[in-house]
Short mmCIF file of C-alpha atoms and ligand atoms in Angstrom, two decimals:
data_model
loop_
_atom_site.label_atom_id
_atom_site.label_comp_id
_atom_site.label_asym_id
_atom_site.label_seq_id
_atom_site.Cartn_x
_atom_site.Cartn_y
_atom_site.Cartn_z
CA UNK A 2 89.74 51.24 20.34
CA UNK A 3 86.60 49.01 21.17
CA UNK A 4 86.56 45.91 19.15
CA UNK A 5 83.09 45.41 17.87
CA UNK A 6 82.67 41.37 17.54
CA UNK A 7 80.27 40.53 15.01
CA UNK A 8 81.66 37.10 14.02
CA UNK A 9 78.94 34.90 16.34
CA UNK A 10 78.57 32.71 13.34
CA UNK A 11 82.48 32.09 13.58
CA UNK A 12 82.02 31.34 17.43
CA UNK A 13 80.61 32.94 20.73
CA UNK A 14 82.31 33.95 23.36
CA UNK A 15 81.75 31.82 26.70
CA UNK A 16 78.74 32.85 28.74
CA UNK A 17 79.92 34.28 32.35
CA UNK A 18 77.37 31.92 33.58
CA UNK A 19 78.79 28.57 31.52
CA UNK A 20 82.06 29.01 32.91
CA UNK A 21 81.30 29.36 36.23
CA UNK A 22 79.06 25.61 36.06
CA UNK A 23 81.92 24.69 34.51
CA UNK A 24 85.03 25.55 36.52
CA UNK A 25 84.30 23.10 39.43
CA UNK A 26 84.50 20.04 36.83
CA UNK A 27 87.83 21.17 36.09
CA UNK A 28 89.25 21.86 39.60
CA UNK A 29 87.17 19.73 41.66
CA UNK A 30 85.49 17.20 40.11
CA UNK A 31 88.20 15.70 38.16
CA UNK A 32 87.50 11.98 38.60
CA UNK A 33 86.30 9.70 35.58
CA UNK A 34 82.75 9.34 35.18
CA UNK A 35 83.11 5.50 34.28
CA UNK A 36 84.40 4.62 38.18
CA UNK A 37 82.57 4.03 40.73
CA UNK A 38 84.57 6.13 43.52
CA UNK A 39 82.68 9.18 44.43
CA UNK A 40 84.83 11.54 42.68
CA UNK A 41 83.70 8.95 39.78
CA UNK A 42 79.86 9.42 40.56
CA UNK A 43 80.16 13.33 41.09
CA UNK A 44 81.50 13.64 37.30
CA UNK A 45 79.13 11.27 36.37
CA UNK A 46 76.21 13.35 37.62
CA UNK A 47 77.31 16.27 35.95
CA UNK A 48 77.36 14.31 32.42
CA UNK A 49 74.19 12.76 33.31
CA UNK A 50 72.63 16.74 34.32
CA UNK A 51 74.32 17.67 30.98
CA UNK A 52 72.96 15.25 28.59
CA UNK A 53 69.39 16.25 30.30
CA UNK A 54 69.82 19.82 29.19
CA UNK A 55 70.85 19.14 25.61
CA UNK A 56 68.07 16.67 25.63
CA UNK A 57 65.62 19.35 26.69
CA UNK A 58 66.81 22.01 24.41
CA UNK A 59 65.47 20.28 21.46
CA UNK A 60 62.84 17.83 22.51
CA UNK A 61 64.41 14.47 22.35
CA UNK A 62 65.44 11.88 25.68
CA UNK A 63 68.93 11.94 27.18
CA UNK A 64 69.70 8.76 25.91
CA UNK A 65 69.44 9.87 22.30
CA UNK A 66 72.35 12.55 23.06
CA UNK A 67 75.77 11.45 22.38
CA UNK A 68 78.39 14.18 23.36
CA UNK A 69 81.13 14.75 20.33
CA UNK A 70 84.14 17.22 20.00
CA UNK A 71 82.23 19.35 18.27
CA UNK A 72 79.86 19.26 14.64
CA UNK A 73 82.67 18.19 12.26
CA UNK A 74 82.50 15.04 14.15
CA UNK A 75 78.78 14.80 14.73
CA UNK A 76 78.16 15.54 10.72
CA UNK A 77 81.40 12.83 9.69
CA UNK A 78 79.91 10.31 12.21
CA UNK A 79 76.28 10.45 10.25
CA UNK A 80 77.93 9.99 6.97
CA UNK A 81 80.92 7.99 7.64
CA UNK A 82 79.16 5.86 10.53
CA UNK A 83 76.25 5.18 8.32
CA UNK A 84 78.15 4.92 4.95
CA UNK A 85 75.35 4.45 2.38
CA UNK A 86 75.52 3.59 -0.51
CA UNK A 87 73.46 6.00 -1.57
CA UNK A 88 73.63 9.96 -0.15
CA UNK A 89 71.75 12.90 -0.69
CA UNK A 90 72.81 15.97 0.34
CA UNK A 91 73.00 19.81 -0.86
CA UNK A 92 75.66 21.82 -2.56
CA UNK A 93 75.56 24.36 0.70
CA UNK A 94 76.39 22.19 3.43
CA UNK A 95 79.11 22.38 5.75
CA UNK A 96 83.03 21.45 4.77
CA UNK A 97 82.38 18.30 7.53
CA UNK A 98 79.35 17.00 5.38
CA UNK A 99 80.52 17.49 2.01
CA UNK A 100 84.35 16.75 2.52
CA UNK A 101 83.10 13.03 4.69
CA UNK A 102 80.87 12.92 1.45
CA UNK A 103 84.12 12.91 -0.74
CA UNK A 104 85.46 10.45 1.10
CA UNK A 105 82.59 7.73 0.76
CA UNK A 106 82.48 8.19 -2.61
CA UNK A 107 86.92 8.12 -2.82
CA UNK A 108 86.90 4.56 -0.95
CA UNK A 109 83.76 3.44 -3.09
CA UNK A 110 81.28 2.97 -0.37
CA UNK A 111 78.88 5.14 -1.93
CA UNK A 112 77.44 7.82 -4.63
CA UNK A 113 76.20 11.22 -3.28
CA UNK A 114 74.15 13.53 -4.72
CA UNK A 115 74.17 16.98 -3.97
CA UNK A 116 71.10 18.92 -4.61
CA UNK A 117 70.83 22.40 -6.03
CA UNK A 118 69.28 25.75 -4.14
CA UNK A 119 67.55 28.62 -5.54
CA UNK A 120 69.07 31.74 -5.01
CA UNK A 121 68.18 32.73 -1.46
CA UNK A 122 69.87 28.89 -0.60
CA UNK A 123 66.47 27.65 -0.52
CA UNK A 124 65.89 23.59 -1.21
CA UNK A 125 63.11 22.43 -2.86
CA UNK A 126 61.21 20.00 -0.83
CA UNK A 127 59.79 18.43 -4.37
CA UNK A 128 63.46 16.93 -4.64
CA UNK A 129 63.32 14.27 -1.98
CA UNK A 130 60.45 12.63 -3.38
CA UNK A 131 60.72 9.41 -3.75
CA UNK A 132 64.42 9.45 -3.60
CA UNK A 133 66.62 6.62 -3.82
CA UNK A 134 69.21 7.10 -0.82
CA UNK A 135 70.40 5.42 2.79
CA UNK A 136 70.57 9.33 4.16
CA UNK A 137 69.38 12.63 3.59
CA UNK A 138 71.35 15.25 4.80
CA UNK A 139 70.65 18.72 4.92
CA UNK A 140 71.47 21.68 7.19
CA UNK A 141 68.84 23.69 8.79
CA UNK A 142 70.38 26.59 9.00
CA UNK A 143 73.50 27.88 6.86
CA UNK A 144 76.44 29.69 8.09
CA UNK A 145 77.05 31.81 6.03
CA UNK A 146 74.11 33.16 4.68
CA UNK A 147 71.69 32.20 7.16
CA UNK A 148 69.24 30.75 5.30
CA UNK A 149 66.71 28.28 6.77
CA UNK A 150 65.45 25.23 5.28
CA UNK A 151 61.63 23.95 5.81
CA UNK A 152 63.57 20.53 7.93
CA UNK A 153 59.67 18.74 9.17
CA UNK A 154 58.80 18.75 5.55
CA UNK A 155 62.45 17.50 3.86
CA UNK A 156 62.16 15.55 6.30
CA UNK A 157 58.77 13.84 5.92
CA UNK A 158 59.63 13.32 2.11
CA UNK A 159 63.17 12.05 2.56
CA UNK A 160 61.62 9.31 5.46
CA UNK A 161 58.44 8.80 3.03
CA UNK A 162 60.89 7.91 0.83
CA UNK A 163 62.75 5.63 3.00
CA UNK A 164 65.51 7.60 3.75
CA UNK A 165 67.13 8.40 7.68
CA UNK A 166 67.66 12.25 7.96
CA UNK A 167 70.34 14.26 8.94
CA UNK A 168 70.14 17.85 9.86
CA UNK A 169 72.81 20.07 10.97
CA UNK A 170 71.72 22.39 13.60
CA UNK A 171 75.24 24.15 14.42
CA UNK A 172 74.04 27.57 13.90
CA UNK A 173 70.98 27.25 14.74
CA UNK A 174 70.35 26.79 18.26
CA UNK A 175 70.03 29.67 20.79
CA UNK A 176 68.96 31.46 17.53
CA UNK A 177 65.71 29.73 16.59
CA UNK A 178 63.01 26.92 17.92
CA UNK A 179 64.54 23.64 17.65
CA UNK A 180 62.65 20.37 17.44
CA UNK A 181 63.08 17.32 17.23
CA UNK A 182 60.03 15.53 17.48
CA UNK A 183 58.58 18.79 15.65
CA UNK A 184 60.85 18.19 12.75
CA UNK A 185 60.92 13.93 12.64
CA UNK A 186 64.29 14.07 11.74
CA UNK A 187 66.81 11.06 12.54
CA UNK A 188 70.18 12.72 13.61
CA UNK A 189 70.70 16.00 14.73
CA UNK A 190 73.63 17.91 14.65
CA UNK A 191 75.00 20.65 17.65
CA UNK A 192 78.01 22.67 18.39
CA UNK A 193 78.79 24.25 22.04
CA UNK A 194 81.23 27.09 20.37
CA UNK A 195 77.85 28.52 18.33
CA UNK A 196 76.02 28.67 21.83
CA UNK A 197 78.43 30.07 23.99
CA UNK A 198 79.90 27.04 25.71
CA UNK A 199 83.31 26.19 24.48
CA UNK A 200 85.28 24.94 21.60
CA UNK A 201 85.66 21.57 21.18
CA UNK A 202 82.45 20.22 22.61
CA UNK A 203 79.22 19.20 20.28
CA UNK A 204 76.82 16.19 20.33
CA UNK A 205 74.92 14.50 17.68
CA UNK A 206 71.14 13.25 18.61
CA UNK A 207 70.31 9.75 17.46
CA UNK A 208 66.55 9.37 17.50
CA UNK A 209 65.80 5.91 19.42
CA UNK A 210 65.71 2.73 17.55
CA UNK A 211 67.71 4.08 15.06
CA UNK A 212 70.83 1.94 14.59
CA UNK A 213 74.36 3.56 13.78
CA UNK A 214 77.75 1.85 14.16
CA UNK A 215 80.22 3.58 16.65
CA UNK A 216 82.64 5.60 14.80
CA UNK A 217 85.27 6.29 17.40
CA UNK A 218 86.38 2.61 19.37
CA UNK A 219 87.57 2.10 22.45
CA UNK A 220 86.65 1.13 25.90
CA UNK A 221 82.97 1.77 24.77
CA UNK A 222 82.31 4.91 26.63
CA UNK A 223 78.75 7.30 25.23
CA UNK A 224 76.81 3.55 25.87
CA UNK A 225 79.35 2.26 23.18
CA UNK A 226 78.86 4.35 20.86
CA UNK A 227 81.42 7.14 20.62
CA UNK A 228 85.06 5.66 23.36
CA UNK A 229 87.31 7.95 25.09
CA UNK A 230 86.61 9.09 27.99
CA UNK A 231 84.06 11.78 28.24
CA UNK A 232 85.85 15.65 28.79
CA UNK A 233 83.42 16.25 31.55
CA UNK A 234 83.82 19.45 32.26
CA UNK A 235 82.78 20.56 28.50
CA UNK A 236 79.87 18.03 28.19
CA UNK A 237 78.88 20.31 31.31
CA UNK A 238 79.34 23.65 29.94
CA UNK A 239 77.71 22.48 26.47
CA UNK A 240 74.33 21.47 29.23
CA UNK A 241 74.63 24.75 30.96
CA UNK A 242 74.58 26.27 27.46
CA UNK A 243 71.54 24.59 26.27
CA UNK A 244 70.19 25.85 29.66
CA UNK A 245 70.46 28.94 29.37
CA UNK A 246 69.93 29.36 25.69
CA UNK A 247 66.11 27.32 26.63
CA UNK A 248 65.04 30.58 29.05
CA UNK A 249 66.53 33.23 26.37
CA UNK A 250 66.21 31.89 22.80
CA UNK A 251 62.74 33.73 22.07
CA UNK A 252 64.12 37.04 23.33
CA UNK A 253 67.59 37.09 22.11
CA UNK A 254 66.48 36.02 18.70
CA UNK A 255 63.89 38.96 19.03
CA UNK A 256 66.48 41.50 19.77
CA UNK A 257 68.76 39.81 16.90
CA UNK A 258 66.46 40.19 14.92
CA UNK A 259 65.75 44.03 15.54
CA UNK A 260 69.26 44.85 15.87
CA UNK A 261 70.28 43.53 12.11
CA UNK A 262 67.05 45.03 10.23
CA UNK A 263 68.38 48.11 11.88
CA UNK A 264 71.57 47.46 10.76
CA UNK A 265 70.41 45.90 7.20
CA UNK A 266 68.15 49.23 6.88
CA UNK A 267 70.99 51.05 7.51
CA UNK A 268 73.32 49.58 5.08
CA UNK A 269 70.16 50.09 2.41
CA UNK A 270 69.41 53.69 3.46
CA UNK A 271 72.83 54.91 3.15
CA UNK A 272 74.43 52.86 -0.07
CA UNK A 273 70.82 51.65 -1.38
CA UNK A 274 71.84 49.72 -5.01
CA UNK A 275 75.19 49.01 -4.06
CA UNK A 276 74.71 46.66 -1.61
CA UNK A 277 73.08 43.07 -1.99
CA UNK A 278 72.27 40.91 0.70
CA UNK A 279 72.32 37.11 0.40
CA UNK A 280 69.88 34.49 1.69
CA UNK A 281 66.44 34.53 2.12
CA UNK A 282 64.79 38.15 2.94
CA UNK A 283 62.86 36.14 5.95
CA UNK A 284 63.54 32.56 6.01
CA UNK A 285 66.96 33.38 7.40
CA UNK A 286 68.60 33.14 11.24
CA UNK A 287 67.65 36.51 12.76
CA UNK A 288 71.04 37.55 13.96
CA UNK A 289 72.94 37.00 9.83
CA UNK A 290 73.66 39.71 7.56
CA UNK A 291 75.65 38.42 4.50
CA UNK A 292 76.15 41.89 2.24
CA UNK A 293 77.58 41.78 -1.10
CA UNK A 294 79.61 45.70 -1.02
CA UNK A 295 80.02 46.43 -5.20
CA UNK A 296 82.99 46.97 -6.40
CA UNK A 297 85.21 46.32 -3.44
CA UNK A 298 86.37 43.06 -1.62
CA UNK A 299 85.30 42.11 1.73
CA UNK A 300 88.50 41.92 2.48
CA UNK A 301 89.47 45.79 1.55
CA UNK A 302 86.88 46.88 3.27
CA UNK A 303 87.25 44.79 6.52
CA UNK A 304 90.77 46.44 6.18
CA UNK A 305 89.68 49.53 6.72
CA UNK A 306 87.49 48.69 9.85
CA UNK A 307 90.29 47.20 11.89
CA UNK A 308 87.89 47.67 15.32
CA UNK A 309 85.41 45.50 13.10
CA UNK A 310 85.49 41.48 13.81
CA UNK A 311 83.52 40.04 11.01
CA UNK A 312 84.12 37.48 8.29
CA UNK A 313 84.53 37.88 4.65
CA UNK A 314 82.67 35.15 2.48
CA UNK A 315 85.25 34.49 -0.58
CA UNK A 316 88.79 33.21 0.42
CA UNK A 317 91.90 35.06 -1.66
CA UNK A 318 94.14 32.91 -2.96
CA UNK A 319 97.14 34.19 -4.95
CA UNK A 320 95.21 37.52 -5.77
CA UNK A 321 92.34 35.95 -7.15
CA UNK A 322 89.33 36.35 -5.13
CA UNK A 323 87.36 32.63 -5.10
CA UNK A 324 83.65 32.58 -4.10
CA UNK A 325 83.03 30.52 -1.22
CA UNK A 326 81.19 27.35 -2.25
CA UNK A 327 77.79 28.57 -0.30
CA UNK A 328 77.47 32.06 -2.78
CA UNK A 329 78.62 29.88 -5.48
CA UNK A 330 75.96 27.74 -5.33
CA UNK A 331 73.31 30.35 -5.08
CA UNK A 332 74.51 31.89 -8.31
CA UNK A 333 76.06 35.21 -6.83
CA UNK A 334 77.86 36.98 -10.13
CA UNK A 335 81.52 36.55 -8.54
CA UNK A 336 82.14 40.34 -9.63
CA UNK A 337 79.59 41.03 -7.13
CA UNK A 338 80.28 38.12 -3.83
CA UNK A 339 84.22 39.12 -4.07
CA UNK A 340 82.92 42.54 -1.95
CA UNK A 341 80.59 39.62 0.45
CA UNK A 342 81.14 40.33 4.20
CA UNK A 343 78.93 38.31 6.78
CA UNK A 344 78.31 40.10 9.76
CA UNK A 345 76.79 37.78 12.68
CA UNK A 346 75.37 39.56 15.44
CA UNK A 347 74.93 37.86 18.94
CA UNK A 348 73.86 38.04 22.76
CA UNK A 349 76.56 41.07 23.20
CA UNK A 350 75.52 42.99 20.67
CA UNK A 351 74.20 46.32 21.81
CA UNK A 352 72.28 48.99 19.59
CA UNK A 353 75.16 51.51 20.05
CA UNK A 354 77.89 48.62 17.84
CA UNK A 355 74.88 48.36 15.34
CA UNK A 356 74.62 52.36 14.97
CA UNK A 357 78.90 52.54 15.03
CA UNK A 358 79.42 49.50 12.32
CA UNK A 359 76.91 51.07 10.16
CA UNK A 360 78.82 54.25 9.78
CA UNK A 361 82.09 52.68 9.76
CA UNK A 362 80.87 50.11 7.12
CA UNK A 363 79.66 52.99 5.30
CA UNK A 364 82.75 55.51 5.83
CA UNK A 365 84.79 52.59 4.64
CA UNK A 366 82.79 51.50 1.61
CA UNK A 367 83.32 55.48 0.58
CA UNK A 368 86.48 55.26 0.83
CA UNK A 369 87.80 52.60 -0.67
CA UNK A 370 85.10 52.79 -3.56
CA UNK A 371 86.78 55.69 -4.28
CA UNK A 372 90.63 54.28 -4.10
CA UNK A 373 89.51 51.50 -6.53
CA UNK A 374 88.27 54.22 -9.38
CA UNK A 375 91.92 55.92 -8.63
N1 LIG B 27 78.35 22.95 10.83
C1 LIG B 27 78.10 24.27 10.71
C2 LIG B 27 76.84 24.72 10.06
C3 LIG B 27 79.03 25.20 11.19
O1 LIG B 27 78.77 26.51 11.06
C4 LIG B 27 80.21 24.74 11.80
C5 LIG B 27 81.22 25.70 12.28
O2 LIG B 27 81.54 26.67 11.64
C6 LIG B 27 80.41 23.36 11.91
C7 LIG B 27 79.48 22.50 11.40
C8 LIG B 27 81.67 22.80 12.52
O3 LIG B 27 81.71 23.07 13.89
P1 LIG B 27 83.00 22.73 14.76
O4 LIG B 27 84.11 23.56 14.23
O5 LIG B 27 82.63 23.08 16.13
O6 LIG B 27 83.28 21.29 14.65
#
């Protein structure tokens, strides 16, 4: 059985290409960037290379890259490195925003505010004007549903305003156009695992001038900003990534973007009112498809697809099926988002897996429709 993987919102595999920049960091070029031997200086230049690639990727200068483990700890940096006292934020962020935005407001640093969406996950710019708040931080693109936010004009408003902004860019690179200049935003958030480098790699871009306190400390490595010495050989990958995902960005998010109409159309043609999808119709990352299946789980369905890799958006807990907090928050009628099932398609994907999953999804649907009437 071929496993069809659409999970690329969950994480990509590595690109053949990534590892092989990689591998010689990790057999060869082993020495610590911070000495000054030449096996020092070799990893060194490869960080240095690196940080020029991320840079490049989405407009800024090298030295406004720092390199993280990934984007929970670019996104708890921004908001526990910055600790306002006053946050704004959204109700469909990321677990790393909103959980580091629990915990200024549990020590009594500061008060967040979370701001509502519509029901695609849209955010109305209107809502940052004139807002009282240290940060602004809000997600370009979400996970789960896909959904795209308008970040140059939040933006504008939040900094008209007074406010530094924070956008969270995980999912979004190697998808669509990234900007930074384009967008004026402060802090940028990326993750290697969404991009196909590996796990455990991210950075967070720090526009110039812009003055944050170091949130890991230590021997002051990332210009004293972020200590411990630097996992080369990942920083690496995450700049061969960006690479890579600079030449092919406009035509894999083309064929994306073909690949899940097809499979949305699909989906429509064959079960037509019993399906929803969630997000915005086009404001939305061109490779997600979050479907609401009636009167079914995700999970019982994703049961009966077992060569199927894809997510389901609720979580069940003790037999009770819980909304995740993104389809919550765009007002999904939880008899409806229990049957949610995000399917994320990716640089892999081929038109044959989009033709297969429709007619499994389908087959499936059928099936255990017709188990849950008795
Ligand atoms: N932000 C977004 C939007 C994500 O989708 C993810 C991963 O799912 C993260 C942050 C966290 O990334 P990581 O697990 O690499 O730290």
């Amino acid at each position: 059985m071929n496993l069809i993987y659409l999970d690329y919102n969950g994480t990509t595999p590595v690109d053949a290409e990534v590892v092989e920049v990689m591998l010689p960091y990790l057999r060869d070029h082993y020495g610590n960037p911070s000495t000054k031997s030449p096996l020092g200086q070799k990893a060194r230049a490869g960080l240095d290379r690196a940080r020029e690639q991320v840079a490049e990727l989405i407009n800024a200068s090298p030295e406004e890259i720092y390199f993280t483990s990934g984007a929970t700890e670019a996104n708890n940096w921004v908001v526990l490195g910055l600790a306002p006292t006053q946050m704004v934020t959204t109700t469909i962020e990321h677990p790393s925003v909103l959980r580091a935005c629990e915990r200024l407001e549990a020590q009594g640093i500061g008060t967040v505010r979370k701001l509502p969406v519509d029901a695609h996950g849209c955010v109305r710019p209107e809502q940052l004007d004139g807002v009282a708040a240290g940060l602004v931080s809000i997600m370009h693109s979400n996970n789960e549903v896909g959904t795209l936010q308008p970040i140059a004009e939040l933006a504008a408003r939040a900094r008209q305003a007074g406010a530094l902004f924070h956008s969270d860019a995980a999912q979004s690179l190697g998808k669509v156009e990234v900007d930074v200049q384009a967008w004026g935003v402060d802090f940028l958030t990326l993750a290697g695992h969404k991009l196909y480098a590996p796990k455990g790699i991210g950075a967070l871009y720090v526009r110039k001038g812009v003055r944050m306190d170091p949130y890991i400390l230590g021997a002051g490595q990332e210009r004293g900003q972020r200590s411990g010495t630097e996992n080369v050989a990942l920083a690496v990958a995450l700049g061969a990534a960006c690479e890579l995902a600079g030449r092919r960005w406009r035509e894999d998010g083309a064929r994306m973007r073909r690949l899940r109409d097809e499979l949305q159309q699909r989906l429509q043609n064959e079960l037509g009112e019993r399906v929803l999808i969630n997000g915005h119709p086009e404001q939305r990352l061109p490779n997600t498809l979050s479907v609401n299946f009636r009167g079914t789980t995700g999970a019982a369905l994703l049961q009966e697809c077992p060569q199927l890799a894809a997510s389901t958006g609720p979580a069940c807990h003790d037999g009770v099926v819980r909304l995740s907090h993104v389809l919550a928050a765009l007002g999904v009628d939880p008899e409806v988002g229990k049957g949610a099932v995000r399917l994320s398609l990716g640089r892999l994907t081929t038109d044959q897996e989009v033709e297969t999953t429709a007619s499994t999804l389908v087959a499936a649907y059928r099936k255990v429709s017709l188990l849950a009437q008795g």
